[in-house]
Short mmCIF file of C-alpha atoms in Angstrom, two decimals:
data_model
loop_
_atom_site.label_atom_id
_atom_site.label_comp_id
_atom_site.label_asym_id
_atom_site.label_seq_id
_atom_site.Cartn_x
_atom_site.Cartn_y
_atom_site.Cartn_z
CA GLN A 1 0.00 0.00 0.00
CA LYS A 2 1.29 3.42 -0.93
CA GLU A 3 2.27 5.76 1.89
CA VAL A 4 2.74 9.49 1.73
CA GLU A 5 4.35 11.20 4.70
CA GLN A 6 4.17 14.86 5.66
CA ASN A 7 5.08 16.77 8.80
CA SER A 8 1.77 17.84 10.33
CA GLY A 9 3.16 21.20 11.49
CA PRO A 10 2.13 23.84 12.05
CA LEU A 11 4.86 25.51 10.06
CA SER A 12 4.98 29.15 11.06
CA VAL A 13 6.64 31.76 8.82
CA PRO A 14 6.54 35.56 8.79
CA GLU A 15 4.93 37.41 5.90
CA GLY A 16 7.33 37.75 2.98
CA ALA A 17 9.41 34.70 3.91
CA ILE A 18 9.82 31.45 1.96
CA ALA A 19 7.75 28.54 3.22
CA SER A 20 9.13 25.07 2.51
CA LEU A 21 6.79 22.09 2.67
CA ASN A 22 8.08 18.55 2.36
CA CYS A 23 6.70 15.15 1.48
CA THR A 24 8.11 11.64 1.09
CA TYR A 25 6.46 8.66 -0.59
CA SER A 26 6.94 4.92 -0.39
CA ASP A 27 6.20 3.62 -3.90
CA ARG A 28 9.33 3.98 -6.00
CA GLY A 29 7.28 3.43 -9.17
CA SER A 30 5.11 6.52 -8.63
CA GLN A 31 5.06 8.86 -11.61
CA SER A 32 2.83 11.82 -10.74
CA PHE A 33 2.82 14.14 -7.76
CA PHE A 34 0.42 16.84 -6.69
CA TRP A 35 0.14 19.64 -4.16
CA TYR A 36 -3.32 20.67 -2.96
CA ARG A 37 -4.24 23.58 -0.69
CA GLN A 38 -7.14 23.26 1.73
CA TYR A 39 -8.52 26.17 3.71
CA SER A 40 -10.28 25.33 6.97
CA GLY A 41 -13.76 24.01 6.29
CA LYS A 42 -13.27 24.02 2.53
CA SER A 43 -12.47 21.44 -0.13
CA PRO A 44 -8.96 20.83 -1.50
CA GLU A 45 -7.87 22.73 -4.59
CA LEU A 46 -4.96 21.86 -6.86
CA ILE A 47 -1.94 24.16 -6.72
CA MET A 48 0.60 22.27 -8.82
CA PHE A 49 1.53 18.91 -10.25
CA ILE A 50 4.96 17.61 -11.21
CA TYR A 51 5.98 14.51 -13.13
CA SER A 52 9.72 14.95 -13.83
CA ASN A 53 12.74 15.28 -11.59
CA GLY A 54 13.76 18.85 -10.91
CA ASP A 55 11.90 22.08 -10.32
CA LYS A 56 8.63 23.40 -11.71
CA GLU A 57 7.67 27.01 -11.10
CA ASP A 58 4.27 28.68 -11.23
CA GLY A 59 4.15 32.22 -9.92
CA ARG A 60 5.17 32.21 -6.25
CA PHE A 61 5.06 28.42 -6.09
CA THR A 62 7.86 25.98 -6.96
CA ALA A 63 7.46 22.23 -6.80
CA GLN A 64 10.59 20.09 -6.54
CA LEU A 65 10.81 16.37 -7.24
CA ASN A 66 13.65 13.95 -6.48
CA LYS A 67 12.57 10.44 -7.47
CA ALA A 68 15.84 8.86 -6.31
CA SER A 69 15.18 10.14 -2.79
CA GLN A 70 11.37 9.70 -3.13
CA TYR A 71 10.94 13.29 -2.05
CA VAL A 72 8.64 16.10 -3.17
CA SER A 73 8.62 19.64 -1.88
CA LEU A 74 6.67 22.85 -2.35
CA LEU A 75 8.26 26.26 -1.90
CA ILE A 76 6.10 29.32 -1.46
CA ARG A 77 7.98 32.57 -2.00
CA ASP A 78 6.87 35.90 -0.53
CA SER A 79 4.41 34.12 1.76
CA GLN A 80 1.18 35.98 2.47
CA PRO A 81 -1.30 35.58 5.34
CA SER A 82 -3.77 34.35 2.70
CA ASP A 83 -1.43 31.38 2.15
CA SER A 84 -2.30 30.11 5.65
CA ALA A 85 -3.93 26.75 5.00
CA THR A 86 -3.23 23.03 5.10
CA TYR A 87 -1.11 21.77 2.19
CA LEU A 88 -1.74 18.22 1.03
CA CYS A 89 0.81 16.21 -0.90
CA ALA A 90 -0.67 13.51 -3.14
CA VAL A 91 0.81 10.73 -5.26
CA GLY A 92 -0.94 9.54 -8.41
CA GLY A 93 -1.96 5.95 -9.07
CA GLY A 94 -3.99 3.99 -11.60
CA TYR A 95 -7.15 5.58 -13.08
CA SER A 96 -5.98 8.97 -11.77
CA THR A 97 -6.52 7.89 -8.18
CA LEU A 98 -4.60 9.81 -5.54
CA THR A 99 -2.99 8.79 -2.25
CA PHE A 100 -2.81 11.78 0.06
CA GLY A 101 -0.54 12.62 2.94
CA LYS A 102 -2.07 13.90 6.15
CA GLY A 103 -1.19 17.48 5.30
CA THR A 104 0.99 20.24 6.73
CA MET A 105 -0.62 23.29 8.30
CA LEU A 106 1.05 26.55 7.28
CA LEU A 107 0.60 29.72 9.31
CA VAL A 108 1.84 33.00 7.84
CA SER A 109 1.94 35.82 10.36
CA PRO A 110 1.64 39.49 9.30
CA ASN B 1 -20.86 25.60 -14.54
CA ALA B 2 -21.51 24.40 -11.00
CA GLY B 3 -18.52 22.02 -11.09
CA VAL B 4 -18.95 19.24 -8.53
CA THR B 5 -22.01 19.44 -6.29
CA GLN B 6 -22.80 17.34 -3.22
CA THR B 7 -25.96 16.89 -1.18
CA PRO B 8 -26.62 17.15 1.67
CA LYS B 9 -24.09 19.55 3.22
CA PHE B 10 -24.72 18.28 6.74
CA GLN B 11 -26.36 15.14 8.10
CA VAL B 12 -26.83 13.57 11.51
CA LEU B 13 -27.70 9.87 11.67
CA LYS B 14 -28.31 7.39 14.43
CA THR B 15 -26.33 4.16 14.52
CA GLY B 16 -27.89 1.64 12.15
CA GLN B 17 -29.66 4.15 9.92
CA SER B 18 -28.97 4.23 6.20
CA MET B 19 -28.45 7.13 3.85
CA THR B 20 -27.15 8.04 0.40
CA LEU B 21 -24.77 10.87 -0.33
CA GLN B 22 -25.30 12.37 -3.74
CA CYS B 23 -22.65 13.78 -6.07
CA ALA B 24 -22.98 15.27 -9.54
CA GLN B 25 -20.54 16.94 -11.93
CA ASP B 26 -21.26 19.01 -15.03
CA MET B 27 -17.73 18.94 -16.50
CA ASN B 28 -18.23 15.78 -18.59
CA HIS B 29 -15.47 13.98 -16.68
CA ASN B 30 -15.19 10.22 -17.00
CA SER B 31 -13.69 9.51 -13.57
CA MET B 32 -15.27 10.19 -10.19
CA TYR B 33 -14.15 9.48 -6.62
CA TRP B 34 -15.38 9.38 -3.03
CA TYR B 35 -13.05 10.28 -0.15
CA ARG B 36 -13.43 10.63 3.57
CA GLN B 37 -11.42 13.06 5.65
CA ASP B 38 -10.92 12.60 9.36
CA PRO B 39 -8.96 14.91 11.69
CA GLY B 40 -5.26 14.14 11.41
CA MET B 41 -5.86 11.45 8.77
CA GLY B 42 -5.82 13.28 5.47
CA LEU B 43 -8.07 12.20 2.61
CA ARG B 44 -8.65 8.48 2.12
CA LEU B 45 -10.17 6.98 -1.01
CA ILE B 46 -13.35 4.98 -0.43
CA TYR B 47 -14.44 4.05 -3.97
CA TYR B 48 -13.86 5.32 -7.45
CA SER B 49 -15.40 5.01 -10.89
CA ALA B 50 -13.03 5.22 -13.83
CA SER B 51 -15.92 5.46 -16.28
CA GLU B 52 -19.68 5.14 -16.46
CA GLY B 53 -20.68 1.61 -15.53
CA THR B 54 -17.53 0.73 -13.56
CA THR B 55 -16.69 1.06 -9.86
CA ASP B 56 -13.70 -0.08 -7.82
CA LYS B 57 -12.70 -0.19 -4.18
CA GLY B 58 -10.25 2.28 -2.75
CA GLU B 59 -8.35 2.19 0.51
CA VAL B 60 -11.31 2.14 2.94
CA PRO B 61 -14.40 0.61 1.25
CA ASN B 62 -15.85 -1.39 4.14
CA GLY B 63 -19.33 -0.25 5.17
CA TYR B 64 -19.99 1.61 1.93
CA ASN B 65 -21.52 0.97 -1.47
CA VAL B 66 -21.52 3.13 -4.57
CA SER B 67 -23.52 3.57 -7.74
CA ARG B 68 -22.39 5.31 -10.90
CA LEU B 69 -25.88 6.22 -12.09
CA ASN B 70 -24.72 7.90 -15.29
CA LYS B 71 -21.73 9.96 -16.41
CA ARG B 72 -22.76 12.89 -14.21
CA GLU B 73 -23.74 11.19 -10.96
CA PHE B 74 -21.89 9.02 -8.45
CA SER B 75 -23.61 8.19 -5.16
CA LEU B 76 -22.25 6.77 -1.90
CA ARG B 77 -24.50 4.68 0.34
CA LEU B 78 -24.13 3.78 3.99
CA GLU B 79 -26.38 0.78 4.61
CA SER B 80 -26.03 0.69 8.41
CA ALA B 81 -24.22 3.73 9.73
CA ALA B 82 -21.68 3.37 12.55
CA PRO B 83 -20.05 6.06 14.72
CA SER B 84 -16.72 5.24 13.01
CA GLN B 85 -18.24 6.65 9.80
CA THR B 86 -18.48 10.13 11.30
CA SER B 87 -16.39 12.16 8.88
CA VAL B 88 -16.36 14.73 6.12
CA TYR B 89 -17.04 13.13 2.74
CA PHE B 90 -15.71 14.63 -0.47
CA CYS B 91 -16.66 13.71 -4.00
CA ALA B 92 -14.29 14.52 -6.86
CA SER B 93 -14.11 14.17 -10.61
CA SER B 94 -11.02 14.26 -12.76
CA VAL B 95 -9.61 15.03 -16.16
CA ASP B 96 -5.93 14.83 -17.16
CA ASN B 97 -4.89 13.83 -13.63
CA GLU B 98 -6.42 16.94 -12.06
CA GLN B 99 -9.12 16.18 -9.50
CA PHE B 100 -11.85 18.74 -8.79
CA PHE B 101 -13.52 18.43 -5.42
CA GLY B 102 -17.06 19.13 -4.29
CA PRO B 103 -17.81 21.18 -1.15
CA GLY B 104 -18.14 18.13 1.09
CA THR B 105 -20.78 16.53 3.32
CA ARG B 106 -20.24 16.64 7.06
CA LEU B 107 -21.75 13.45 8.51
CA THR B 108 -22.19 12.70 12.19
CA VAL B 109 -23.30 9.25 13.35
CA LEU B 110 -24.54 9.14 16.94
#
């Protein structure tokens, strides 16, 4: 069974800082990786996906993948209080199913 | 477009009662999913439907049944609710590996 591990946090950063969120996964054959953001009481929404080793940037967000180390990370530059949420790492499986980690809570203080 | 809709938003059941959670999507997606989310547990896949007419078990299927009524609708049934099924239930549909989530149903079983 696939496992996805995340530090539950909370991770506290000041406004304007870089927030670094990390995730490890157990299935070496995994090919697709996703980061979702979930505000309290709301449903998850996709921030980024990454399939290849290296970095992928989208605005203030950068996803990093290292398949050899089975490690995925999400960097948020210039963190804003509106970024305060729980960030869910997910690993793709057959039929586009996802295995989620338990999430890391991020708190950005003004 | 409404995206993914779920009914009801809230429900309280007594142990042993049955109910059906409804989910519909208007994005013409082939694949649909049911998840449950418990505090500190992340999202766990209950059942999924890769296409109309097919359903498969996910990580935690015990105590649940599903029906893919047509391409738009995917329902989740609890035949005899138990307190362990108290949770927030999310329905999702997907295209190109991106899953879109409904607003969730908060279910309490007393």
